[in-house]
mmCIF file of C-alpha atoms in Angstrom:
data_model
loop_
_atom_site.group_PDB
_atom_site.id
_atom_site.type_symbol
_atom_site.label_atom_id
_atom_site.label_comp_id
_atom_site.label_asym_id
_atom_site.label_seq_id
_atom_site.Cartn_x
_atom_site.Cartn_y
_atom_site.Cartn_z
ATOM 1 C CA UNK A 1 26.195 55.883 56.625
ATOM 2 C CA UNK A 2 25.694 58.730 59.020
ATOM 3 C CA UNK A 3 26.694 62.314 58.326
ATOM 4 C CA UNK A 4 26.936 65.274 60.667
ATOM 5 C CA UNK A 5 26.865 68.836 59.386
ATOM 6 C CA UNK A 6 27.915 71.955 61.226
ATOM 7 C CA UNK A 7 27.171 74.878 58.958
ATOM 8 C CA UNK A 8 28.907 77.563 61.016
ATOM 9 C CA UNK A 9 32.701 77.326 60.705
ATOM 10 C CA UNK A 10 33.199 80.262 63.060
ATOM 11 C CA UNK A 11 31.107 82.226 65.520
ATOM 12 C CA UNK A 12 31.734 84.908 68.072
ATOM 13 C CA UNK A 13 29.814 86.151 71.093
ATOM 14 C CA UNK A 14 30.263 88.755 73.762
ATOM 15 C CA UNK A 15 30.985 87.639 77.265
ATOM 16 C CA UNK A 16 27.802 87.009 79.304
ATOM 17 C CA UNK A 17 25.637 86.716 76.204
ATOM 18 C CA UNK A 18 23.959 83.623 74.768
ATOM 19 C CA UNK A 19 25.015 81.823 71.622
ATOM 20 C CA UNK A 20 23.583 78.868 69.720
ATOM 21 C CA UNK A 21 25.645 76.462 67.624
ATOM 22 C CA UNK A 22 23.863 74.502 64.924
ATOM 23 C CA UNK A 23 24.163 70.846 63.997
ATOM 24 C CA UNK A 24 22.166 68.669 61.653
ATOM 25 C CA UNK A 25 22.648 64.993 60.963
ATOM 26 C CA UNK A 26 21.437 62.333 58.642
ATOM 27 C CA UNK A 27 20.760 58.759 59.661
ATOM 28 C CA UNK A 28 18.318 55.946 59.102
ATOM 29 C CA UNK A 29 18.792 54.723 62.671
ATOM 30 C CA UNK A 30 16.088 55.161 65.251
ATOM 31 C CA UNK A 31 18.198 54.702 68.365
ATOM 32 C CA UNK A 32 21.367 56.731 68.717
ATOM 33 C CA UNK A 33 23.281 59.221 70.799
ATOM 34 C CA UNK A 34 24.235 62.789 70.005
ATOM 35 C CA UNK A 35 27.073 64.674 71.612
ATOM 36 C CA UNK A 36 28.701 68.045 71.784
ATOM 37 C CA UNK A 37 32.431 68.038 72.441
ATOM 38 C CA UNK A 38 34.567 71.041 73.284
ATOM 39 C CA UNK A 39 38.190 71.292 72.164
ATOM 40 C CA UNK A 40 40.028 74.202 73.786
ATOM 41 C CA UNK A 41 43.501 75.297 72.665
ATOM 42 C CA UNK A 42 44.967 72.474 74.776
ATOM 43 C CA UNK A 43 43.425 70.140 72.128
ATOM 44 C CA UNK A 44 41.838 67.914 74.770
ATOM 45 C CA UNK A 45 38.434 66.559 73.737
ATOM 46 C CA UNK A 46 35.950 67.381 76.485
ATOM 47 C CA UNK A 47 32.396 66.087 76.537
ATOM 48 C CA UNK A 48 29.966 68.965 76.985
ATOM 49 C CA UNK A 49 26.615 67.240 76.754
ATOM 50 C CA UNK A 50 24.971 64.013 75.575
ATOM 51 C CA UNK A 51 21.473 63.328 74.304
ATOM 52 C CA UNK A 52 19.821 59.943 73.886
ATOM 53 C CA UNK A 53 17.548 59.925 70.863
ATOM 54 C CA UNK A 54 14.791 58.036 72.648
ATOM 55 C CA UNK A 55 14.499 60.768 75.262
ATOM 56 C CA UNK A 56 12.226 63.627 74.283
ATOM 57 C CA UNK A 57 13.482 65.899 77.033
ATOM 58 C CA UNK A 58 16.370 68.111 76.004
ATOM 59 C CA UNK A 59 19.589 67.553 77.931
ATOM 60 C CA UNK A 60 21.061 70.340 80.053
ATOM 61 C CA UNK A 61 24.365 70.741 81.867
ATOM 62 C CA UNK A 62 24.607 73.968 83.813
ATOM 63 C CA UNK A 63 24.981 76.751 81.205
ATOM 64 C CA UNK A 64 24.812 74.318 78.302
ATOM 65 C CA UNK A 65 21.571 73.024 76.843
ATOM 66 C CA UNK A 66 20.486 71.442 73.613
ATOM 67 C CA UNK A 67 17.495 71.746 71.337
ATOM 68 C CA UNK A 68 16.957 68.242 69.976
ATOM 69 C CA UNK A 69 14.493 67.969 67.117
ATOM 70 C CA UNK A 70 14.449 64.312 66.102
ATOM 71 C CA UNK A 71 12.094 64.641 63.162
ATOM 72 C CA UNK A 72 14.117 67.493 61.744
ATOM 73 C CA UNK A 73 17.405 65.750 62.624
ATOM 74 C CA UNK A 74 18.634 68.866 64.314
ATOM 75 C CA UNK A 75 20.748 69.132 67.464
ATOM 76 C CA UNK A 76 21.774 72.663 68.434
ATOM 77 C CA UNK A 77 23.813 73.708 71.451
ATOM 78 C CA UNK A 78 22.942 76.787 73.455
ATOM 79 C CA UNK A 79 25.546 78.344 75.702
ATOM 80 C CA UNK A 80 24.151 80.827 78.199
ATOM 81 C CA UNK A 81 26.139 83.463 80.059
ATOM 82 C CA UNK A 82 29.154 82.881 77.823
ATOM 83 C CA UNK A 83 32.535 82.942 79.530
ATOM 84 C CA UNK A 84 36.005 83.550 78.136
ATOM 85 C CA UNK A 85 36.839 79.927 78.956
ATOM 86 C CA UNK A 86 34.168 78.801 76.518
ATOM 87 C CA UNK A 87 36.416 79.867 73.636
ATOM 88 C CA UNK A 88 37.091 76.618 71.803
ATOM 89 C CA UNK A 89 36.292 74.465 68.816
ATOM 90 C CA UNK A 90 32.971 72.686 69.275
ATOM 91 C CA UNK A 91 32.205 69.397 67.579
ATOM 92 C CA UNK A 92 28.829 67.794 67.152
ATOM 93 C CA UNK A 93 28.979 63.989 67.031
ATOM 94 C CA UNK A 94 26.701 60.994 66.420
ATOM 95 C CA UNK A 95 26.916 57.423 67.631
ATOM 96 C CA UNK A 96 24.623 54.515 66.891
ATOM 97 C CA UNK A 97 23.016 52.831 69.837
ATOM 98 C CA UNK A 98 24.644 49.599 70.963
ATOM 99 C CA UNK A 99 22.038 47.596 69.143
ATOM 100 C CA UNK A 100 23.256 49.097 65.904
ATOM 101 C CA UNK A 101 26.482 47.146 65.738
ATOM 102 C CA UNK A 102 29.816 46.527 67.391
ATOM 103 C CA UNK A 103 31.745 49.589 66.263
ATOM 104 C CA UNK A 104 30.910 52.384 68.644
ATOM 105 C CA UNK A 105 32.236 54.923 66.240
ATOM 106 C CA UNK A 106 31.685 58.616 66.761
ATOM 107 C CA UNK A 107 30.880 60.440 63.537
ATOM 108 C CA UNK A 108 31.931 64.052 63.900
ATOM 109 C CA UNK A 109 30.985 67.276 62.190
ATOM 110 C CA UNK A 110 33.704 69.597 60.951
ATOM 111 C CA UNK A 111 33.491 71.832 63.976
ATOM 112 C CA UNK A 112 32.546 75.392 64.880
ATOM 113 C CA UNK A 113 35.204 77.692 66.259
ATOM 114 C CA UNK A 114 33.605 79.800 68.972
ATOM 115 C CA UNK A 115 35.313 82.937 70.239
ATOM 116 C CA UNK A 116 34.032 84.663 73.352
ATOM 117 C CA UNK A 117 35.018 88.319 73.387
ATOM 118 C CA UNK A 118 35.498 90.347 76.582
ATOM 119 C CA UNK B 1 42.881 58.508 88.145
ATOM 120 C CA UNK B 2 40.975 57.063 85.211
ATOM 121 C CA UNK B 3 42.687 58.114 82.039
ATOM 122 C CA UNK B 4 43.842 57.395 78.530
ATOM 123 C CA UNK B 5 47.491 58.193 77.872
ATOM 124 C CA UNK B 6 49.250 58.647 74.561
ATOM 125 C CA UNK B 7 52.936 58.861 73.764
ATOM 126 C CA UNK B 8 54.576 60.765 72.335
ATOM 127 C CA UNK B 9 52.531 63.963 72.492
ATOM 128 C CA UNK B 10 54.510 65.551 69.677
ATOM 129 C CA UNK B 11 56.515 63.879 66.942
ATOM 130 C CA UNK B 12 58.319 65.164 63.882
ATOM 131 C CA UNK B 13 59.614 62.502 61.557
ATOM 132 C CA UNK B 14 60.655 61.955 57.961
ATOM 133 C CA UNK B 15 58.920 60.111 55.178
ATOM 134 C CA UNK B 16 59.316 56.358 55.370
ATOM 135 C CA UNK B 17 60.646 56.069 58.919
ATOM 136 C CA UNK B 18 58.482 53.623 60.851
ATOM 137 C CA UNK B 19 56.899 54.929 64.012
ATOM 138 C CA UNK B 20 54.525 53.808 66.740
ATOM 139 C CA UNK B 21 52.172 55.933 68.800
ATOM 140 C CA UNK B 22 51.243 54.222 72.017
ATOM 141 C CA UNK B 23 47.860 54.349 73.722
ATOM 142 C CA UNK B 24 47.081 52.958 77.137
ATOM 143 C CA UNK B 25 43.987 53.048 79.355
ATOM 144 C CA UNK B 26 43.619 52.067 83.013
ATOM 145 C CA UNK B 27 39.848 51.597 83.103
ATOM 146 C CA UNK B 28 39.643 47.985 81.905
ATOM 147 C CA UNK B 29 37.708 49.102 78.847
ATOM 148 C CA UNK B 30 36.989 46.567 76.130
ATOM 149 C CA UNK B 31 36.575 49.030 73.280
ATOM 150 C CA UNK B 32 39.379 51.233 71.950
ATOM 151 C CA UNK B 33 39.750 53.256 68.793
ATOM 152 C CA UNK B 34 41.968 55.711 66.937
ATOM 153 C CA UNK B 35 40.911 58.940 65.247
ATOM 154 C CA UNK B 36 42.736 61.504 63.227
ATOM 155 C CA UNK B 37 41.777 65.158 63.195
ATOM 156 C CA UNK B 38 42.435 67.392 60.217
ATOM 157 C CA UNK B 39 41.425 71.044 59.721
ATOM 158 C CA UNK B 40 38.015 71.324 58.137
ATOM 159 C CA UNK B 41 37.377 67.579 58.370
ATOM 160 C CA UNK B 42 36.638 66.968 62.022
ATOM 161 C CA UNK B 43 37.714 63.631 63.506
ATOM 162 C CA UNK B 44 37.649 60.435 61.489
ATOM 163 C CA UNK B 45 38.051 56.917 62.777
ATOM 164 C CA UNK B 46 41.132 54.976 61.670
ATOM 165 C CA UNK B 47 40.828 51.623 63.449
ATOM 166 C CA UNK B 48 38.944 50.171 66.358
ATOM 167 C CA UNK B 49 39.167 47.171 68.646
ATOM 168 C CA UNK B 50 36.363 45.440 70.492
ATOM 169 C CA UNK B 51 38.694 43.391 72.676
ATOM 170 C CA UNK B 52 42.079 41.667 72.799
ATOM 171 C CA UNK B 53 43.083 40.330 69.384
ATOM 172 C CA UNK B 54 39.930 41.784 67.777
ATOM 173 C CA UNK B 55 40.548 44.779 65.537
ATOM 174 C CA UNK B 56 38.883 46.202 62.450
ATOM 175 C CA UNK B 57 39.154 49.084 60.020
ATOM 176 C CA UNK B 58 37.444 52.397 60.489
ATOM 177 C CA UNK B 59 36.849 54.986 57.809
ATOM 178 C CA UNK B 60 40.459 55.928 56.953
ATOM 179 C CA UNK B 61 42.700 52.900 57.648
ATOM 180 C CA UNK B 62 45.102 53.203 54.681
ATOM 181 C CA UNK B 63 48.714 53.512 55.794
ATOM 182 C CA UNK B 64 48.057 52.439 59.393
ATOM 183 C CA UNK B 65 48.259 49.265 61.414
ATOM 184 C CA UNK B 66 47.153 48.457 64.931
ATOM 185 C CA UNK B 67 47.471 45.629 67.401
ATOM 186 C CA UNK B 68 45.681 44.674 70.602
ATOM 187 C CA UNK B 69 47.756 42.134 72.468
ATOM 188 C CA UNK B 70 46.758 43.424 75.885
ATOM 189 C CA UNK B 71 43.465 44.896 76.967
ATOM 190 C CA UNK B 72 44.966 48.159 78.164
ATOM 191 C CA UNK B 73 47.151 48.941 75.133
ATOM 192 C CA UNK B 74 46.259 49.808 71.544
ATOM 193 C CA UNK B 75 49.279 51.114 69.612
ATOM 194 C CA UNK B 76 48.988 52.813 66.243
ATOM 195 C CA UNK B 77 51.722 51.885 63.788
ATOM 196 C CA UNK B 78 52.778 53.844 60.721
ATOM 197 C CA UNK B 79 55.172 51.558 58.855
ATOM 198 C CA UNK B 80 56.053 54.052 56.122
ATOM 199 C CA UNK B 81 54.730 57.480 57.068
ATOM 200 C CA UNK B 82 53.951 59.989 54.358
ATOM 201 C CA UNK B 83 53.301 63.734 54.558
ATOM 202 C CA UNK B 84 49.543 63.200 54.145
ATOM 203 C CA UNK B 85 49.585 61.471 57.537
ATOM 204 C CA UNK B 86 50.555 64.734 59.214
ATOM 205 C CA UNK B 87 47.684 65.140 61.625
ATOM 206 C CA UNK B 88 46.475 65.230 65.206
ATOM 207 C CA UNK B 89 45.774 61.740 66.489
ATOM 208 C CA UNK B 90 43.436 60.747 69.306
ATOM 209 C CA UNK B 91 43.023 57.440 71.038
ATOM 210 C CA UNK B 92 39.710 56.752 72.758
ATOM 211 C CA UNK B 93 38.325 53.991 74.934
ATOM 212 C CA UNK B 94 34.952 53.062 76.320
ATOM 213 C CA UNK B 95 33.179 50.312 78.215
ATOM 214 C CA UNK B 96 31.372 47.929 75.961
ATOM 215 C CA UNK B 97 27.653 47.562 75.356
ATOM 216 C CA UNK B 98 25.419 49.516 77.733
ATOM 217 C CA UNK B 99 27.947 52.236 78.467
ATOM 218 C CA UNK B 100 29.621 52.472 75.091
ATOM 219 C CA UNK B 101 28.590 56.112 74.876
ATOM 220 C CA UNK B 102 31.142 56.946 77.606
ATOM 221 C CA UNK B 103 34.076 57.661 75.348
ATOM 222 C CA UNK B 104 37.306 58.717 77.053
ATOM 223 C CA UNK B 105 39.828 60.500 74.866
ATOM 224 C CA UNK B 106 43.569 60.682 75.238
ATOM 225 C CA UNK B 107 45.351 64.044 75.117
ATOM 226 C CA UNK B 108 46.271 63.760 71.432
ATOM 227 C CA UNK B 109 49.499 63.264 69.496
ATOM 228 C CA UNK B 110 50.606 65.909 67.029
ATOM 229 C CA UNK B 111 52.462 64.153 64.185
ATOM 230 C CA UNK B 112 54.375 65.957 61.460
ATOM 231 C CA UNK B 113 55.843 63.973 58.569
ATOM 232 C CA UNK B 114 58.318 65.875 56.391
#
């Protein structure tokens, strides 16, 4: 079974600064996907970024980038130029590649509550 | 607009009174699933469905039932709700196989069982 660990229950950052959220995972799979989801106060689950394990290049989406270390099973999220709208709960999640079975289950970490201060 | 809808968005009920939370998607997705979110636990999968009439248990299925009679709908049924089922519930759908990583989430249903 897969596990996802987010060791930082809460973090805060000043507006316009950079912050990094940590995530580690445990799996015996070789092919999988990793995700960061954002959950603002509206509770909607919003995909921030996705990384395919077979790709060595780290994924980026505008101000959001990841540091994917497959051997270390680490998947951190860096948010640059933090904005007040980035205040949210952030979840790291894992999903086996389609060849791993028929249940495309997302395994989530417990979340990191990020507060961006003005 | 491609979306997953859930109803109701908020529900307060009493122990033992059967309830159904509906989930519907308009993207012709084969795969659908239900998650519950609890503080300090993240989201955990309750049930999933690979297609019409094909459902299976996730990690926390006790106390829940599902059905998939139509491709677009995947209702979650609590036949005898208990206070430990107070939670935030999400329905999700995705295309099957090559694009299974595209998971679309509904807006969530906040359930309180007293």
